[in-house]
Tab-separated table of C-alpha atoms in Angstrom:
chain	number	residue	atom	x	y	z
A	1	UNK	CA	2.772	-5.716	15.502
A	2	UNK	CA	4.403	-2.394	14.703
A	3	UNK	CA	6.619	-1.188	11.905
A	4	UNK	CA	8.843	1.889	12.106
A	5	UNK	CA	10.664	3.523	9.217
A	6	UNK	CA	13.965	5.324	9.787
A	7	UNK	CA	16.520	7.103	7.660
A	8	UNK	CA	17.632	10.502	6.357
A	9	UNK	CA	14.888	12.979	5.601
A	10	UNK	CA	16.952	14.783	2.990
A	11	UNK	CA	18.891	13.245	0.113
A	12	UNK	CA	20.799	15.061	-2.616
A	13	UNK	CA	19.981	14.482	-6.288
A	14	UNK	CA	21.926	11.608	-7.892
A	15	UNK	CA	22.667	10.097	-4.477
A	16	UNK	CA	21.210	6.976	-2.855
A	17	UNK	CA	18.149	6.953	-0.629
A	18	UNK	CA	18.441	4.434	2.207
A	19	UNK	CA	15.665	3.532	4.627
A	20	UNK	CA	15.207	0.848	7.246
A	21	UNK	CA	12.007	-0.620	8.640
A	22	UNK	CA	12.198	-2.150	12.099
A	23	UNK	CA	9.536	-4.692	12.961
A	24	UNK	CA	8.390	-5.233	16.547
A	25	UNK	CA	5.809	-7.610	17.922
A	26	UNK	CA	6.333	-10.263	15.246
A	27	UNK	CA	9.194	-12.116	13.604
A	28	UNK	CA	10.307	-10.981	10.193
A	29	UNK	CA	11.197	-14.637	9.590
A	30	UNK	CA	7.540	-15.685	9.699
A	31	UNK	CA	7.143	-17.771	6.556
A	32	UNK	CA	3.605	-16.485	6.014
A	33	UNK	CA	4.581	-12.950	5.110
A	34	UNK	CA	6.562	-10.717	2.819
A	35	UNK	CA	7.601	-7.183	3.777
A	36	UNK	CA	6.981	-4.267	1.474
A	37	UNK	CA	7.757	-0.652	0.690
A	38	UNK	CA	5.188	1.788	-0.678
A	39	UNK	CA	5.523	5.529	-1.272
A	40	UNK	CA	3.256	8.503	-1.754
A	41	UNK	CA	4.683	11.540	-3.557
A	42	UNK	CA	3.215	14.919	-2.566
A	43	UNK	CA	-0.155	15.452	-4.198
A	44	UNK	CA	-0.156	11.988	-5.753
A	45	UNK	CA	-1.354	8.507	-4.945
A	46	UNK	CA	0.260	5.413	-3.516
A	47	UNK	CA	2.939	3.537	-5.446
A	48	UNK	CA	4.201	0.078	-4.541
A	49	UNK	CA	7.995	-0.096	-4.716
A	50	UNK	CA	8.724	-3.716	-3.925
A	51	UNK	CA	8.601	-6.527	-1.396
A	52	UNK	CA	11.039	-8.945	0.212
A	53	UNK	CA	10.775	-12.354	1.889
A	54	UNK	CA	12.810	-13.294	4.950
A	55	UNK	CA	14.998	-15.476	2.716
A	56	UNK	CA	15.982	-12.442	0.665
A	57	UNK	CA	13.748	-13.180	-2.311
A	58	UNK	CA	12.493	-9.912	-3.803
A	59	UNK	CA	10.138	-8.519	-6.405
A	60	UNK	CA	10.045	-4.920	-7.507
A	61	UNK	CA	7.797	-2.653	-9.518
A	62	UNK	CA	9.084	-2.595	-13.117
A	63	UNK	CA	9.404	1.194	-13.304
A	64	UNK	CA	11.912	1.298	-10.433
A	65	UNK	CA	13.547	-2.104	-10.805
A	66	UNK	CA	16.823	-0.752	-12.221
A	67	UNK	CA	17.340	1.543	-9.222
A	68	UNK	CA	15.879	-0.426	-6.286
A	69	UNK	CA	17.482	-2.875	-3.919
A	70	UNK	CA	15.998	-4.422	-0.796
A	71	UNK	CA	17.605	-6.475	1.932
A	72	UNK	CA	16.580	-8.174	5.151
A	73	UNK	CA	18.391	-8.590	8.470
A	74	UNK	CA	16.645	-11.330	10.410
A	75	UNK	CA	18.988	-10.964	13.402
A	76	UNK	CA	17.776	-7.400	13.911
A	77	UNK	CA	14.222	-8.054	12.688
A	78	UNK	CA	14.373	-5.357	10.088
A	79	UNK	CA	14.461	-4.835	6.347
A	80	UNK	CA	15.855	-2.061	4.190
A	81	UNK	CA	15.345	-0.144	0.977
A	82	UNK	CA	17.935	1.482	-1.255
A	83	UNK	CA	16.999	3.655	-4.221
A	84	UNK	CA	19.882	4.901	-6.330
A	85	UNK	CA	20.296	7.973	-8.547
A	86	UNK	CA	17.409	9.821	-6.943
A	87	UNK	CA	15.753	12.882	-8.433
A	88	UNK	CA	13.113	15.296	-7.189
A	89	UNK	CA	10.506	12.843	-8.476
A	90	UNK	CA	11.524	10.451	-5.693
A	91	UNK	CA	10.441	12.936	-3.017
A	92	UNK	CA	7.683	11.161	-1.125
A	93	UNK	CA	6.466	9.746	2.148
A	94	UNK	CA	7.858	6.225	2.283
A	95	UNK	CA	5.927	3.515	4.119
A	96	UNK	CA	6.886	0.011	5.080
A	97	UNK	CA	4.215	-2.625	5.604
A	98	UNK	CA	3.686	-6.322	6.140
A	99	UNK	CA	2.736	-7.857	2.806
A	100	UNK	CA	0.391	-10.825	2.772
A	101	UNK	CA	1.201	-12.345	-0.633
A	102	UNK	CA	-0.072	-15.851	-1.387
A	103	UNK	CA	-0.867	-16.239	-5.091
A	104	UNK	CA	-2.337	-19.718	-4.620
A	105	UNK	CA	-5.063	-18.203	-2.434
A	106	UNK	CA	-5.175	-14.911	-4.349
A	107	UNK	CA	-4.176	-13.211	-1.107
A	108	UNK	CA	-2.354	-9.944	-1.604
A	109	UNK	CA	-2.635	-7.011	0.763
A	110	UNK	CA	-0.617	-4.781	3.093
A	111	UNK	CA	-1.392	-4.760	6.792
A	112	UNK	CA	-0.304	-3.117	8.998
A	113	UNK	CA	1.637	-0.090	7.790
A	114	UNK	CA	4.346	1.965	9.435
A	115	UNK	CA	3.656	5.623	10.147
A	116	UNK	CA	5.749	6.701	7.151
A	117	UNK	CA	8.788	8.915	6.745
A	118	UNK	CA	9.140	11.910	4.453
A	119	UNK	CA	12.177	11.864	2.208
A	120	UNK	CA	12.943	15.027	0.271
A	121	UNK	CA	15.355	15.005	-2.644
A	122	UNK	CA	16.993	18.408	-2.888
A	123	UNK	CA	20.424	19.958	-3.091
B	1	UNK	CA	-1.202	7.555	-14.788
B	2	UNK	CA	-2.321	4.770	-12.447
B	3	UNK	CA	-3.044	1.273	-13.715
B	4	UNK	CA	-6.335	1.215	-11.788
B	5	UNK	CA	-8.747	4.083	-12.441
B	6	UNK	CA	-10.638	5.838	-9.664
B	7	UNK	CA	-12.551	9.129	-9.661
B	8	UNK	CA	-10.373	11.806	-8.049
B	9	UNK	CA	-13.133	12.972	-5.743
B	10	UNK	CA	-16.441	11.971	-4.190
B	11	UNK	CA	-18.720	13.598	-1.669
B	12	UNK	CA	-21.789	13.021	0.432
B	13	UNK	CA	-23.718	14.302	3.399
B	14	UNK	CA	-23.827	12.645	6.828
B	15	UNK	CA	-26.004	9.542	6.807
B	16	UNK	CA	-25.881	9.184	3.041
B	17	UNK	CA	-24.568	6.158	1.093
B	18	UNK	CA	-21.574	6.790	-1.142
B	19	UNK	CA	-19.842	4.499	-3.608
B	20	UNK	CA	-16.339	4.791	-5.035
B	21	UNK	CA	-15.524	2.938	-8.225
B	22	UNK	CA	-12.269	1.416	-9.408
B	23	UNK	CA	-11.727	-0.047	-12.853
B	24	UNK	CA	-8.899	-2.124	-14.227
B	25	UNK	CA	-8.279	-4.937	-16.665
B	26	UNK	CA	-8.185	-8.700	-16.936
B	27	UNK	CA	-4.582	-8.779	-15.727
B	28	UNK	CA	-5.407	-7.173	-12.400
B	29	UNK	CA	-8.972	-6.798	-11.096
B	30	UNK	CA	-10.376	-9.279	-13.592
B	31	UNK	CA	-8.103	-12.082	-12.476
B	32	UNK	CA	-7.227	-11.246	-8.887
B	33	UNK	CA	-8.781	-10.074	-5.650
B	34	UNK	CA	-9.066	-6.397	-4.763
B	35	UNK	CA	-8.234	-4.534	-1.589
B	36	UNK	CA	-9.188	-1.078	-0.374
B	37	UNK	CA	-7.203	1.230	1.873
B	38	UNK	CA	-8.314	4.270	3.809
B	39	UNK	CA	-5.865	7.093	4.488
B	40	UNK	CA	-7.108	9.636	6.993
B	41	UNK	CA	-5.423	13.063	6.868
B	42	UNK	CA	-1.900	12.950	8.273
B	43	UNK	CA	-1.928	9.222	8.943
B	44	UNK	CA	-0.688	6.046	7.302
B	45	UNK	CA	-2.972	4.012	5.040
B	46	UNK	CA	-5.068	1.379	6.743
B	47	UNK	CA	-6.466	-1.823	5.258
B	48	UNK	CA	-10.214	-1.370	4.899
B	49	UNK	CA	-11.359	-4.234	2.656
B	50	UNK	CA	-9.415	-7.300	1.537
B	51	UNK	CA	-10.160	-10.146	-0.861
B	52	UNK	CA	-12.872	-8.091	-2.596
B	53	UNK	CA	-15.366	-7.923	0.243
B	54	UNK	CA	-13.874	-8.958	3.564
B	55	UNK	CA	-13.442	-6.557	6.466
B	56	UNK	CA	-10.536	-6.731	8.904
B	57	UNK	CA	-11.427	-6.870	12.559
B	58	UNK	CA	-12.467	-3.440	13.773
B	59	UNK	CA	-13.704	-2.067	10.458
B	60	UNK	CA	-17.392	-1.108	10.747
B	61	UNK	CA	-19.881	-2.970	8.577
B	62	UNK	CA	-20.811	0.394	7.054
B	63	UNK	CA	-17.932	-0.320	4.680
B	64	UNK	CA	-18.422	-2.949	1.995
B	65	UNK	CA	-16.696	-4.008	-1.185
B	66	UNK	CA	-17.886	-5.689	-4.356
B	67	UNK	CA	-16.357	-6.811	-7.622
B	68	UNK	CA	-17.742	-7.523	-11.060
B	69	UNK	CA	-15.514	-8.387	-13.974
B	70	UNK	CA	-12.754	-5.807	-14.232
B	71	UNK	CA	-14.399	-3.274	-11.919
B	72	UNK	CA	-14.798	-2.968	-8.197
B	73	UNK	CA	-16.620	-0.637	-5.821
B	74	UNK	CA	-16.350	0.489	-2.244
B	75	UNK	CA	-19.614	1.451	-0.583
B	76	UNK	CA	-19.901	3.491	2.582
B	77	UNK	CA	-23.322	3.663	4.186
B	78	UNK	CA	-24.371	5.940	7.014
B	79	UNK	CA	-21.624	8.383	6.062
B	80	UNK	CA	-19.895	10.053	9.003
B	81	UNK	CA	-17.609	13.059	9.188
B	82	UNK	CA	-14.725	10.844	10.278
B	83	UNK	CA	-14.955	8.977	6.969
B	84	UNK	CA	-13.420	11.986	5.230
B	85	UNK	CA	-10.217	10.507	3.817
B	86	UNK	CA	-8.433	9.307	0.706
B	87	UNK	CA	-9.461	5.845	-0.496
B	88	UNK	CA	-7.321	3.585	-2.678
B	89	UNK	CA	-8.074	0.354	-4.482
B	90	UNK	CA	-5.254	-2.112	-5.136
B	91	UNK	CA	-4.714	-5.477	-6.777
B	92	UNK	CA	-2.030	-7.811	-8.023
B	93	UNK	CA	-1.244	-7.400	-11.711
B	94	UNK	CA	-0.216	-10.569	-13.531
B	95	UNK	CA	1.328	-8.692	-16.472
B	96	UNK	CA	3.455	-6.407	-14.315
B	97	UNK	CA	4.042	-9.134	-11.720
B	98	UNK	CA	3.437	-6.641	-8.957
B	99	UNK	CA	0.959	-4.638	-6.940
B	100	UNK	CA	-0.918	-1.789	-8.599
B	101	UNK	CA	-2.894	0.957	-6.883
B	102	UNK	CA	-5.629	3.252	-8.088
B	103	UNK	CA	-4.918	6.970	-8.140
B	104	UNK	CA	-7.003	7.498	-5.027
B	105	UNK	CA	-10.364	9.138	-4.343
B	106	UNK	CA	-10.671	12.013	-1.927
B	107	UNK	CA	-13.958	11.685	-0.044
B	108	UNK	CA	-15.459	14.861	1.349
B	109	UNK	CA	-18.279	14.787	3.881
B	110	UNK	CA	-20.325	17.930	3.292
């Protein structure tokens, strides 16, 4: 199983950041998994952004919820992230990952991760 | 400010045993399982420990996790130079209805 992020490396302030994660070696429609986005700003730690199920069901971190949107394209085995009204604070390495999320079993982890893509917000 | 609290740095000499702590609250660590991730320099994070104390296939048994109440620890025994990395704890948070990470601990092998 491999995940690969793609998208522009430079986004202007106030514009929309758009990234896609292409999954190979497994079906994104597997009912056992969600698919997530996590970022790491320079000099800071990891921050979970949100996760999506193959059906389109999503959950997002509260601090970004008003600006985040995720979608899934099962025909192309990929899922996407959009973050609107970006500022310099959104500059980060963005990772996609398979999210094992089963509350009934208390399962909740990310594995594996994509290699990450640096997105810089600058004019 | 991260929801889970980790020391920013830790260090040890080769062969030594090092522990990294992570503290939270009843809404995250206290009521849910904890995972640990290792991020080697210039690479993506990798799952190191899941469900408090379970190791994925391929992770050496030098790495172990434990949990007590609202705190958790990662222990690394027989420290090696290749263990130099950033380590993150993470858990589900029932109040935030999402995943929370610790701020990360940079481990230096002296």
